[in-house]
Amino acid sequence: MRRSMLFLPGNNPNMIINGDVLGSDSVILDLEDAVSPAEKDAARILVRNTLKYLKFENCEIIVRINSIDTEYWKDDLDEIVPLKPDLIMPTKVSCADDIRTIDAYMSEIEKKHGMENNTVHLIPLIETAMGVENAFEIAKSTDRVVAMFLGGEDLTADLHCKRTKVGNEISYARSRMVSAARAAGIDVYDTPFTDVNDDEGIRVDCELAKSLGFTGKASISPRHVSVINEVFSPSHKDVDYAYEVFEAIKTAKELGKGAIALHGKMIDKPIVERARQVISMYEEIVRRNGGLD
Amino acid sequence: MNKVVNSIREAIKLAGLKDGMTISFHHHLRNGDYVLNMVMAEIADMGIKDLTVNASSLFDIHAPLLDHIKNKVVTKLLTDYMSAGIGHSISMGIMDTPVEFRSHGGRPADIELGRTPIDVAFIAAPTSDTMGNCTGKYGKSACGSLGYAFPDAMNAKKVVVITDNLVDYPLIDYSIPEIYIDYVVKVDEIGNPAGIVSGTTKITRDPVGLAMAQMAAKVIKSSGLLKDGFSFQTGAGGATLAAAKFLKEIMIKENIKGSYGLGGITGYMVDMLNEGCFEALLDVQCFDLKAVESIRTNPKHQEVSATHYAGPNAKSAAVDSLDVVLLGATEIDTDFNVNVNTDSNGYIMGGSGGHSDTAAGAKLAMIIAPLSRSRLPIVTDRVNCISTPGRTIDVLVTQKGVAVNPANKELKQRLVDAAIPVKDIHELKAIAESITGVPQKLKKGDKEVAKVIYRDGTLLDTIYNVPVM
């Protein structure tokens, strides 16, 4: 279950050691924008040691690496890949070849360390106009890509427009990303909402992203995590309906019926699959928190 | 009859203060208090020596007391709390006789039972009339409740009220009545309002503190105690206050009507009263302006004496009916003993206050503490000083999980059922040490600098000097 992804600076040990207690399903340990050039090596060592020595409970670790047009990306991968983070997030990905370049280098590292090929997966960060236009090719570029993430801040700079709370300027990119990811059969994550003190704004932005089809959303503040988790969790009504779907299937089987209807609507394959996802997510939420809030 | 005298010096003379006697002070003016320093300066100037000072708490503003100790004006200290500035000097071994720490309940009990008699009590009163009817609710130095001053006023041989707001007789809305007061002194200022109460008490914005606070609120919700009639106390600092915020949200959402909030009162507890979470607040000390305003204007916000708050000798005290208390810790050990007297280097930097009283009285006594501070683990094999015995602590809430005292099996099961991450306290210690490493054992000196006396009069622990390296 990955509804929320919380950015933590890769050079802040106090935040990192408590990364798994902030409520987020994943933390993104950042080696890129949050870390100044002078601190890159220190952050890399800290993140490496975090992966090596800390055991996070109920929280994935994603590492955001520097883009391939910098001198840091290979060093980042050299240190991080052998420790098998849940995901690596390459940045400023503009085309499928960017991912293939990273994929090839990761395969070399995996081989060198006796790891199976494709052990470590990718969640590319799409934050350029070119990246948005190539989103489907990026999503399909290698088997390592299991999700994509839209970065609205850099994208609007590339689009020569202003980033706003309403987000009309990224509405095309959002829809295109969702469509590309879903066509490729992978998850897709929305850009962070950057006003840390706007509790209503984050909720509206989450609900918009969910309505467009995003799997979840990233955050730059722990304050936003609970709202993201809440919006991207199934509702009580969703859960009840999902159990009803399986109850109806069971009853139909007992009665030897082929076609199954629930509340006057036919239950088809997508409904069953959706019900399965809802129940799976609900059971994980119960395991972690005891139930829905 | 005229109780008003011209100066503190005259009051001291009239009270008959002599070498070897005991004087007392209360701490509602906290780090803004001028009274203790004014009185001690006068006493030193008069050449009186070898005094015992019984102060309900000592703050860094009282640093001039250290000179009076060095000059043998003061040779013994009794207190419930000592802030780090004073505590550091005491830990260096500047006194020949160890300081005696008591709790906010133990102090009045020992005064009332004659174990620690007071010769002259000095009451800092933000408002008093000419016969000594006095209160903390009014005046430029208003501090709200005068709860800790009651046992001093009621039991000392002589009682001097010192005020900067002398009003005509009779003051109607008094806290301490004239029947206990011998002398009244008017001074220009009894304290600095900025140090007496905070403008507002704010909850932490630290995400780890907030995570612990949310977990604490969830523990309370799952304990079975959060229902109509619920009673509650929390501290004014860090995560404990944030937990009150989350608790309030649960109580409002689930329409739970509590009975009373207790203790040192903050604006957050006032909000809970005003929003219907409690029927009443019982207040021994106000922490911020909102609490002062509330105790002055809201009849449901009631001042209580230290004895009524926590006295173990009382026929009953408010702590005895308490459901839940949220407390902090500088250290906690694997037997759940808690240290709030010394820091990790062994220096005195606090004291029990009401910690051990509320832990003993409450049905659920919770400690909230991060697993490590400044690269040192908070869970240890044995705390450097036992301030509150582990047998009275039920739960430790940290950011990495919750430990339940093995004596409380039913609670443990309730928390497990609520999917709260319950861990053995030894496991929490291991997690802390996996991050910080195992610290070197603290080197103690061989001079006793303080004794920690439990509310039943027994010795809990002894604090030794910190050797100069």
mmCIF file of C-alpha atoms in Angstrom, chain B residues 23 157 205 210 215 219 241 246 275 331 391:
data_model
loop_
_atom_site.group_PDB
_atom_site.id
_atom_site.type_symbol
_atom_site.label_atom_id
_atom_site.label_comp_id
_atom_site.label_asym_id
_atom_site.label_seq_id
_atom_site.Cartn_x
_atom_site.Cartn_y
_atom_site.Cartn_z
ATOM 1 C CA ILE B 23 11.347 30.256 55.844
ATOM 2 C CA LYS B 157 4.122 30.280 62.690
ATOM 3 C CA ARG B 205 5.260 21.710 15.639
ATOM 4 C CA LEU B 210 3.151 15.303 17.089
ATOM 5 C CA MET B 215 -0.177 7.864 19.566
ATOM 6 C CA VAL B 219 -3.711 4.927 23.761
ATOM 7 C CA LEU B 241 0.201 19.430 25.335
ATOM 8 C CA PHE B 246 -5.687 15.370 19.749
ATOM 9 C CA GLU B 275 -15.919 23.363 24.435
ATOM 10 C CA GLU B 331 14.969 8.986 31.406
ATOM 11 C CA ARG B 391 5.196 0.500 39.816
#
